[in-house]
PDB file of C-alpha atoms in Angstrom:
ATOM      1  CA  MET A   1     127.539 118.688 112.173  1.00 38.00           C
ATOM      2  CA  SER A   2     126.585 115.281 112.964  1.00 42.00           C
ATOM      3  CA  ASP A   3     125.877 112.352 110.729  1.00 47.00           C
ATOM      4  CA  GLU A   4     122.221 112.498 111.872  1.00 50.00           C
ATOM      5  CA  SER A   5     121.828 116.270 110.615  1.00 55.00           C
ATOM      6  CA  ARG A   6     123.893 116.483 107.604  1.00 62.00           C
ATOM      7  CA  PRO A   7     121.714 118.173 104.682  1.00 68.00           C
ATOM      8  CA  THR A   8     121.231 116.028 101.723  1.00 65.00           C
ATOM      9  CA  PRO A   9     122.452 117.659  98.706  1.00 62.00           C
ATOM     10  CA  PRO A  10     120.004 119.678  96.681  1.00 61.00           C
ATOM     11  CA  GLY A  11     120.070 117.742  93.521  1.00 65.00           C
ATOM     12  CA  ALA A  12     119.479 114.475  95.504  1.00 75.00           C
ATOM     13  CA  ARG A  13     117.348 111.901  93.521  1.00 94.00           C
ATOM     14  CA  THR A  14     114.287 110.916  95.288  1.00 97.00           C
ATOM     15  CA  ALA A  15     112.369 107.755  94.965  1.00 98.00           C
ATOM     16  CA  ALA A  16     108.827 106.359  96.092  1.00 98.00           C
ATOM     17  CA  VAL A  17     107.912 102.900  97.423  1.00 98.00           C
ATOM     18  CA  ILE A  18     104.123 102.137  97.518  1.00 97.00           C
ATOM     19  CA  PRO A  19     103.382  98.765  99.073  1.00 95.00           C
ATOM     20  CA  ALA A  20     100.244  97.594  97.678  1.00 91.00           C
ATOM     21  CA  ALA A  21     100.245  94.035  98.492  1.00 78.00           C
ATOM     22  CA  GLY A  22      97.520  94.077 101.039  1.00 68.00           C
ATOM     23  CA  ARG A  23      94.007  92.698 100.539  1.00 60.00           C
ATOM     24  CA  GLY A  24      92.046  95.343 102.430  1.00 55.00           C
ATOM     25  CA  VAL A  25      89.702  93.263 104.254  1.00 51.00           C
ATOM     26  CA  ARG A  26      88.039  95.898 106.081  1.00 53.00           C
ATOM     27  CA  LEU A  27      86.632  97.215 102.680  1.00 55.00           C
ATOM     28  CA  GLY A  28      84.924  93.666 102.246  1.00 54.00           C
ATOM     29  CA  PRO A  29      85.650  90.936  99.637  1.00 54.00           C
ATOM     30  CA  GLY A  30      86.920  91.475  96.183  1.00 57.00           C
ATOM     31  CA  ALA A  31      89.815  93.023  94.797  1.00 62.00           C
ATOM     32  CA  PRO A  32      92.706  93.949  96.934  1.00 68.00           C
ATOM     33  CA  LYS A  33      92.145  97.400  98.344  1.00 68.00           C
ATOM     34  CA  ALA A  34      94.875  99.293  96.174  1.00 74.00           C
ATOM     35  CA  LEU A  35      92.933  97.984  93.136  1.00 75.00           C
ATOM     36  CA  ARG A  36      89.395  99.283  94.133  1.00 81.00           C
ATOM     37  CA  ALA A  37      88.007 101.949  92.041  1.00 84.00           C
ATOM     38  CA  LEU A  38      87.884 105.724  93.126  1.00 87.00           C
ATOM     39  CA  ASN A  39      86.103 107.744  90.521  1.00 86.00           C
ATOM     40  CA  GLY A  40      86.712 105.075  88.110  1.00 88.00           C
ATOM     41  CA  THR A  41      90.330 104.777  88.545  1.00 90.00           C
ATOM     42  CA  PRO A  42      92.105 102.394  90.850  1.00 91.00           C
ATOM     43  CA  MET A  43      93.319 103.795  94.377  1.00 92.00           C
ATOM     44  CA  LEU A  44      96.742 102.750  93.378  1.00 94.00           C
ATOM     45  CA  VAL A  45      96.951 104.784  90.205  1.00 95.00           C
ATOM     46  CA  HIS A  46      95.851 107.696  92.327  1.00 95.00           C
ATOM     47  CA  ALA A  47      98.619 107.186  94.782  1.00 96.00           C
ATOM     48  CA  VAL A  48     101.234 106.791  92.043  1.00 96.00           C
ATOM     49  CA  ARG A  49     100.198 109.898  90.548  1.00 96.00           C
ATOM     50  CA  ALA A  50     100.256 111.637  93.936  1.00 96.00           C
ATOM     51  CA  MET A  51     103.802 110.641  94.291  1.00 97.00           C
ATOM     52  CA  ALA A  52     104.713 111.461  90.601  1.00 96.00           C
ATOM     53  CA  ALA A  53     103.227 114.972  91.027  1.00 96.00           C
ATOM     54  CA  SER A  54     106.337 115.973  92.767  1.00 96.00           C
ATOM     55  CA  ARG A  55     108.908 117.192  90.364  1.00 94.00           C
ATOM     56  CA  ALA A  56     111.465 115.917  92.907  1.00 96.00           C
ATOM     57  CA  VAL A  57     110.255 112.056  92.530  1.00 97.00           C
ATOM     58  CA  SER A  58     112.250 110.593  89.806  1.00 95.00           C
ATOM     59  CA  LEU A  59     111.137 106.819  90.425  1.00 97.00           C
ATOM     60  CA  VAL A  60     108.106 105.194  91.799  1.00 97.00           C
ATOM     61  CA  VAL A  61     108.305 101.632  92.750  1.00 98.00           C
ATOM     62  CA  VAL A  62     105.220  99.742  93.285  1.00 97.00           C
ATOM     63  CA  VAL A  63     105.067  96.697  95.232  1.00 96.00           C
ATOM     64  CA  ALA A  64     102.349  94.448  94.029  1.00 94.00           C
ATOM     65  CA  PRO A  65     100.597  91.247  95.621  1.00 90.00           C
ATOM     66  CA  PRO A  66     103.143  88.281  95.381  1.00 89.00           C
ATOM     67  CA  ASP A  67     101.158  86.796  92.461  1.00 89.00           C
ATOM     68  CA  GLY A  68      99.957  90.110  90.930  1.00 89.00           C
ATOM     69  CA  ALA A  69     102.991  91.904  89.753  1.00 92.00           C
ATOM     70  CA  ALA A  70     101.954  91.284  86.005  1.00 92.00           C
ATOM     71  CA  GLU A  71      98.360  92.622  86.736  1.00 90.00           C
ATOM     72  CA  VAL A  72      99.616  95.651  88.419  1.00 92.00           C
ATOM     73  CA  ARG A  73     102.040  96.564  85.535  1.00 93.00           C
ATOM     74  CA  THR A  74      99.222  96.177  82.899  1.00 92.00           C
ATOM     75  CA  LEU A  75      97.021  98.314  85.315  1.00 90.00           C
ATOM     76  CA  LEU A  76      99.618 101.140  85.218  1.00 92.00           C
ATOM     77  CA  ASP A  77     100.322 100.943  81.621  1.00 91.00           C
ATOM     78  CA  ALA A  78      96.456 101.509  80.927  1.00 91.00           C
ATOM     79  CA  HIS A  79      96.643 104.839  82.562  1.00 90.00           C
ATOM     80  CA  ALA A  80      98.143 108.168  81.955  1.00 82.00           C
ATOM     81  CA  LEU A  81     101.270 108.957  84.200  1.00 86.00           C
ATOM     82  CA  PRO A  82     103.734 111.574  84.108  1.00 85.00           C
ATOM     83  CA  GLU A  83     106.524 110.964  81.382  1.00 86.00           C
ATOM     84  CA  ARG A  84     109.340 112.349  83.704  1.00 86.00           C
ATOM     85  CA  THR A  85     108.833 109.726  86.300  1.00 92.00           C
ATOM     86  CA  ASP A  86     109.935 106.125  85.997  1.00 94.00           C
ATOM     87  CA  PHE A  87     107.887 103.276  87.299  1.00 95.00           C
ATOM     88  CA  VAL A  88     108.821  99.886  88.376  1.00 95.00           C
ATOM     89  CA  VAL A  89     106.663  97.012  89.775  1.00 96.00           C
ATOM     90  CA  VAL A  90     107.986  94.332  91.858  1.00 96.00           C
ATOM     91  CA  PRO A  91     106.126  91.471  93.863  1.00 95.00           C
ATOM     92  CA  GLY A  92     105.674  92.031  97.343  1.00 93.00           C
ATOM     93  CA  GLY A  93     106.056  89.562 100.640  1.00 91.00           C
ATOM     94  CA  GLU A  94     103.581  88.236 103.163  1.00 89.00           C
ATOM     95  CA  SER A  95     103.912  91.549 105.401  1.00 90.00           C
ATOM     96  CA  ARG A  96     104.105  95.256 104.735  1.00 91.00           C
ATOM     97  CA  GLN A  97     107.487  95.298 106.279  1.00 93.00           C
ATOM     98  CA  GLU A  98     108.709  92.587 103.976  1.00 93.00           C
ATOM     99  CA  SER A  99     106.918  94.227 101.043  1.00 94.00           C
ATOM    100  CA  VAL A 100     108.576  97.776 101.759  1.00 96.00           C
ATOM    101  CA  LYS A 101     112.092  95.942 101.829  1.00 96.00           C
ATOM    102  CA  LEU A 102     111.631  94.304  98.709  1.00 96.00           C
ATOM    103  CA  GLY A 103     110.904  97.732  97.223  1.00 97.00           C
ATOM    104  CA  LEU A 104     113.955  99.283  98.735  1.00 97.00           C
ATOM    105  CA  ASP A 105     115.969  96.391  97.349  1.00 97.00           C
ATOM    106  CA  ALA A 106     114.509  97.382  93.736  1.00 97.00           C
ATOM    107  CA  LEU A 107     116.059 100.902  94.164  1.00 97.00           C
ATOM    108  CA  PRO A 108     118.989 101.786  91.776  1.00 95.00           C
ATOM    109  CA  ALA A 109     122.295 103.169  92.618  1.00 93.00           C
ATOM    110  CA  GLY A 110     122.204 107.043  93.003  1.00 94.00           C
ATOM    111  CA  ILE A 111     118.903 107.283  95.038  1.00 97.00           C
ATOM    112  CA  ASP A 112     119.417 109.683  98.078  1.00 96.00           C
ATOM    113  CA  ILE A 113     115.801 109.967  99.398  1.00 98.00           C
ATOM    114  CA  VAL A 114     113.191 107.348  99.638  1.00 98.00           C
ATOM    115  CA  LEU A 115     109.373 108.018 100.438  1.00 98.00           C
ATOM    116  CA  VAL A 116     107.090 105.384 101.726  1.00 98.00           C
ATOM    117  CA  HIS A 117     103.504 106.021 101.039  1.00 98.00           C
ATOM    118  CA  ASP A 118     100.510 103.897 101.647  1.00 95.00           C
ATOM    119  CA  ALA A 119      98.465 103.067  98.236  1.00 94.00           C
ATOM    120  CA  ALA A 120      95.505 103.586 100.696  1.00 93.00           C
ATOM    121  CA  ARG A 121      96.158 107.243 100.792  1.00 96.00           C
ATOM    122  CA  PRO A 122      95.492 108.012  97.326  1.00 96.00           C
ATOM    123  CA  LEU A 123      94.675 111.853  97.714  1.00 97.00           C
ATOM    124  CA  VAL A 124      97.712 113.360  99.381  1.00 98.00           C
ATOM    125  CA  PRO A 125      98.414 116.897  98.012  1.00 97.00           C
ATOM    126  CA  VAL A 126     101.758 117.361  96.263  1.00 97.00           C
ATOM    127  CA  ASP A 127     102.736 120.046  98.878  1.00 97.00           C
ATOM    128  CA  THR A 128     102.669 117.643 101.593  1.00 98.00           C
ATOM    129  CA  VAL A 129     104.719 115.284  99.613  1.00 98.00           C
ATOM    130  CA  ASP A 130     107.260 118.135  98.793  1.00 98.00           C
ATOM    131  CA  ALA A 131     107.316 119.169 102.438  1.00 98.00           C
ATOM    132  CA  VAL A 132     108.504 115.861 103.433  1.00 98.00           C
ATOM    133  CA  ILE A 133     111.205 115.890 100.777  1.00 98.00           C
ATOM    134  CA  GLU A 134     112.405 119.032 101.697  1.00 97.00           C
ATOM    135  CA  ALA A 135     112.934 118.097 105.358  1.00 97.00           C
ATOM    136  CA  VAL A 136     115.073 115.384 104.406  1.00 97.00           C
ATOM    137  CA  ARG A 137     117.135 117.388 102.266  1.00 96.00           C
ATOM    138  CA  GLU A 138     117.638 119.998 105.134  1.00 95.00           C
ATOM    139  CA  GLY A 139     119.131 117.165 107.195  1.00 95.00           C
ATOM    140  CA  ALA A 140     116.144 115.028 108.957  1.00 97.00           C
ATOM    141  CA  GLN A 141     116.888 111.224 108.911  1.00 96.00           C
ATOM    142  CA  ALA A 142     113.276 110.439 108.969  1.00 98.00           C
ATOM    143  CA  VAL A 143     110.165 112.656 108.438  1.00 98.00           C
ATOM    144  CA  VAL A 144     106.453 112.069 108.851  1.00 98.00           C
ATOM    145  CA  PRO A 145     103.544 114.146 107.920  1.00 98.00           C
ATOM    146  CA  ALA A 146     101.000 114.377 110.821  1.00 98.00           C
ATOM    147  CA  LEU A 147      97.965 116.108 112.016  1.00 98.00           C
ATOM    148  CA  PRO A 148      96.861 117.142 115.588  1.00 97.00           C
ATOM    149  CA  LEU A 149      94.118 114.945 116.997  1.00 96.00           C
ATOM    150  CA  ALA A 150      90.388 116.262 117.133  1.00 93.00           C
ATOM    151  CA  ASP A 151      89.339 113.963 119.517  1.00 94.00           C
ATOM    152  CA  THR A 152      90.230 113.430 123.238  1.00 96.00           C
ATOM    153  CA  VAL A 153      92.164 109.917 123.399  1.00 95.00           C
ATOM    154  CA  LYS A 154      91.788 107.386 126.185  1.00 97.00           C
ATOM    155  CA  GLU A 155      94.174 104.756 127.176  1.00 96.00           C
ATOM    156  CA  VAL A 156      92.328 101.598 128.176  1.00 96.00           C
ATOM    157  CA  GLU A 157      92.760  97.920 129.253  1.00 96.00           C
ATOM    158  CA  PRO A 158      91.427  96.075 126.315  1.00 95.00           C
ATOM    159  CA  ALA A 159      88.498  93.854 127.024  1.00 94.00           C
ATOM    160  CA  ALA A 160      88.929  90.022 126.770  1.00 92.00           C
ATOM    161  CA  VAL A 161      85.634  89.922 124.718  1.00 93.00           C
ATOM    162  CA  HIS A 162      85.104  92.357 121.973  1.00 92.00           C
ATOM    163  CA  GLY A 163      82.124  94.701 122.929  1.00 91.00           C
ATOM    164  CA  GLU A 164      82.713  94.504 126.478  1.00 95.00           C
ATOM    165  CA  PRO A 165      83.209  97.643 128.756  1.00 96.00           C
ATOM    166  CA  GLU A 166      86.994  98.716 128.842  1.00 96.00           C
ATOM    167  CA  PRO A 167      88.534 100.236 131.839  1.00 96.00           C
ATOM    168  CA  VAL A 168      90.262 103.761 131.444  1.00 97.00           C
ATOM    169  CA  LEU A 169      93.764 103.811 132.375  1.00 97.00           C
ATOM    170  CA  ALA A 170      94.912 107.136 131.504  1.00 97.00           C
ATOM    171  CA  THR A 171      93.959 110.440 129.176  1.00 97.00           C
ATOM    172  CA  PRO A 172      97.106 111.472 127.086  1.00 96.00           C
ATOM    173  CA  GLU A 173      97.509 115.022 126.898  1.00 96.00           C
ATOM    174  CA  ARG A 174      96.209 115.562 123.388  1.00 95.00           C
ATOM    175  CA  ALA A 175      98.448 118.519 122.531  1.00 94.00           C
ATOM    176  CA  ARG A 176     101.588 116.404 122.249  1.00 95.00           C
ATOM    177  CA  LEU A 177      99.661 113.528 120.268  1.00 97.00           C
ATOM    178  CA  ARG A 178      99.797 113.655 116.524  1.00 97.00           C
ATOM    179  CA  ALA A 179      97.948 111.430 113.752  1.00 97.00           C
ATOM    180  CA  VAL A 180     100.655 109.883 111.498  1.00 97.00           C
ATOM    181  CA  GLN A 181     100.129 110.016 107.703  1.00 98.00           C
ATOM    182  CA  THR A 182     102.396 109.203 104.529  1.00 98.00           C
ATOM    183  CA  PRO A 183     104.408 109.521 102.701  1.00 98.00           C
ATOM    184  CA  GLN A 184     107.262 109.084 105.267  1.00 98.00           C
ATOM    185  CA  GLY A 185     110.580 110.185 104.051  1.00 98.00           C
ATOM    186  CA  PHE A 186     113.981 109.048 104.864  1.00 98.00           C
ATOM    187  CA  ALA A 187     117.628 109.216 103.893  1.00 97.00           C
ATOM    188  CA  VAL A 188     117.830 105.941 102.105  1.00 97.00           C
ATOM    189  CA  ASP A 189     120.845 104.457 103.685  1.00 97.00           C
ATOM    190  CA  THR A 190     118.839 105.107 107.198  1.00 97.00           C
ATOM    191  CA  LEU A 191     115.754 103.373 106.008  1.00 97.00           C
ATOM    192  CA  VAL A 192     117.690 100.341 104.446  1.00 97.00           C
ATOM    193  CA  ARG A 193     119.772 100.032 107.935  1.00 97.00           C
ATOM    194  CA  ALA A 194     116.338  99.982 109.651  1.00 97.00           C
ATOM    195  CA  HIS A 195     115.053  97.166 107.677  1.00 95.00           C
ATOM    196  CA  LYS A 196     117.918  95.191 108.139  1.00 94.00           C
ATOM    197  CA  THR A 197     118.475  95.443 111.980  1.00 94.00           C
ATOM    198  CA  VAL A 198     114.559  96.002 113.083  1.00 92.00           C
ATOM    199  CA  THR A 199     112.160  93.105 113.197  1.00 82.00           C
ATOM    200  CA  GLU A 200     109.739  93.536 116.027  1.00 80.00           C
ATOM    201  CA  ASN A 201     107.262  96.292 117.340  1.00 72.00           C
ATOM    202  CA  VAL A 202     106.904  97.859 113.767  1.00 84.00           C
ATOM    203  CA  THR A 203     104.006 100.095 113.410  1.00 85.00           C
ATOM    204  CA  ASP A 204     105.370 101.945 110.647  1.00 92.00           C
ATOM    205  CA  ASP A 205     108.817 102.713 108.792  1.00 96.00           C
ATOM    206  CA  ALA A 206     109.461 105.708 111.019  1.00 97.00           C
ATOM    207  CA  SER A 207     109.019 103.543 114.314  1.00 95.00           C
ATOM    208  CA  MET A 208     111.932 101.361 112.872  1.00 96.00           C
ATOM    209  CA  VAL A 209     114.041 104.373 112.714  1.00 97.00           C
ATOM    210  CA  GLU A 210     113.198 105.269 116.130  1.00 95.00           C
ATOM    211  CA  GLN A 211     114.287 101.963 117.379  1.00 94.00           C
ATOM    212  CA  LEU A 212     117.927 102.620 115.974  1.00 95.00           C
ATOM    213  CA  GLY A 213     117.866 105.799 118.362  1.00 95.00           C
ATOM    214  CA  LEU A 214     117.879 108.056 115.482  1.00 96.00           C
ATOM    215  CA  PRO A 215     115.435 111.195 115.592  1.00 97.00           C
ATOM    216  CA  VAL A 216     112.308 111.641 113.546  1.00 98.00           C
ATOM    217  CA  VAL A 217     110.638 114.885 112.962  1.00 98.00           C
ATOM    218  CA  VAL A 218     106.915 115.698 112.062  1.00 98.00           C
ATOM    219  CA  VAL A 219     105.887 118.151 109.259  1.00 98.00           C
ATOM    220  CA  PRO A 220     102.415 119.161 109.018  1.00 98.00           C
ATOM    221  CA  GLY A 221     100.177 116.656 107.298  1.00 98.00           C
ATOM    222  CA  HIS A 222      96.786 117.429 105.188  1.00 97.00           C
ATOM    223  CA  GLU A 223      93.170 116.497 106.033  1.00 97.00           C
ATOM    224  CA  GLU A 224      92.903 114.829 102.328  1.00 97.00           C
ATOM    225  CA  ALA A 225      95.738 112.477 103.069  1.00 97.00           C
ATOM    226  CA  PHE A 226      93.376 110.187 104.933  1.00 96.00           C
ATOM    227  CA  LYS A 227      93.531 106.516 104.713  1.00 95.00           C
ATOM    228  CA  VAL A 228      90.716 104.809 102.745  1.00 93.00           C
ATOM    229  CA  THR A 229      90.057 101.751 104.992  1.00 89.00           C
ATOM    230  CA  ARG A 230      86.337 101.695 105.272  1.00 88.00           C
ATOM    231  CA  PRO A 231      83.499 101.829 102.709  1.00 87.00           C
ATOM    232  CA  LEU A 232      82.531 105.141 104.363  1.00 93.00           C
ATOM    233  CA  ASP A 233      86.180 106.405 103.457  1.00 93.00           C
ATOM    234  CA  LEU A 234      85.419 105.631  99.712  1.00 91.00           C
ATOM    235  CA  VAL A 235      82.373 107.981  99.853  1.00 93.00           C
ATOM    236  CA  LEU A 236      84.647 110.840 101.544  1.00 95.00           C
ATOM    237  CA  ALA A 237      87.261 110.196  98.767  1.00 95.00           C
ATOM    238  CA  GLU A 238      84.751 110.364  95.972  1.00 94.00           C
ATOM    239  CA  ALA A 239      83.633 113.762  97.633  1.00 95.00           C
ATOM    240  CA  VAL A 240      87.256 115.232  97.693  1.00 95.00           C
ATOM    241  CA  LEU A 241      87.674 114.268  93.941  1.00 93.00           C
ATOM    242  CA  ALA A 242      84.511 116.147  93.106  1.00 92.00           C
ATOM    243  CA  ARG A 243      85.569 119.182  94.724  1.00 91.00           C
ATOM    244  CA  ARG A 244      88.848 119.045  93.149  1.00 89.00           C
ATOM    245  CA  ARG A 245      87.210 118.610  89.687  1.00 86.00           C
ATOM    246  CA  LEU A 246      84.944 121.685  90.592  1.00 86.00           C
ATOM    247  CA  ASN A 247      87.885 123.850  91.672  1.00 84.00           C
ATOM    248  CA  HIS A 248      90.732 122.929  89.441  1.00 74.00           C
ATOM    249  CA  GLY A 249      88.952 120.986  86.523  1.00 64.00           C
ATOM    250  CA  PHE A 250      90.508 117.684  87.196  1.00 57.00           C
TER     251      PHE A 250
END
């Protein structure tokens, strides 16, 4: 069995890194996106709870805005979080990639699997989190949850001026395309190596592992793991929470 496919021990320790240093300009002015309230609770708290809901996750590292670590610590202390999970807050960097690296630097010895999760995906179900972890335990070096696309996708030549018509170059085969979500899961040594060696053409952490020449695998994502980016997404997220309260009482 190659190093790229050796299973991780069943007792492997898992940590989650949540980069939450961005401003979220598409949601408009005000607080950073991760601190926006969703059903009265900051999105970041929902995202932390989503990671901690997995019994496999023993540590959550929150990467705060560079000058906002104390505020984020106070925020987390003010909300009920699972006692079985430890929480650490560290200041982030100027880019998401830098923030994730700072989160990785904060991991203690003994962590075998690391998840990287968008704070703006506050409603990912625990079954999706567990599926990512399990795939890493079974030997994958990098795992992403993803959904098939509902829409046909066109490759275009971008217009020089926003709003101008754009020529279509190709129509990719939709059956081969997936919309990627988080948490993305990794053997910790693999992701640390990727962050040390890959600096360009970074779209997500899995793409960095791809650039190392290592395989990345996809597991089924979930429709509730959508990214809250625009005001309409907040409305949808509130609706999901309302349905959960109706169905499950929380």
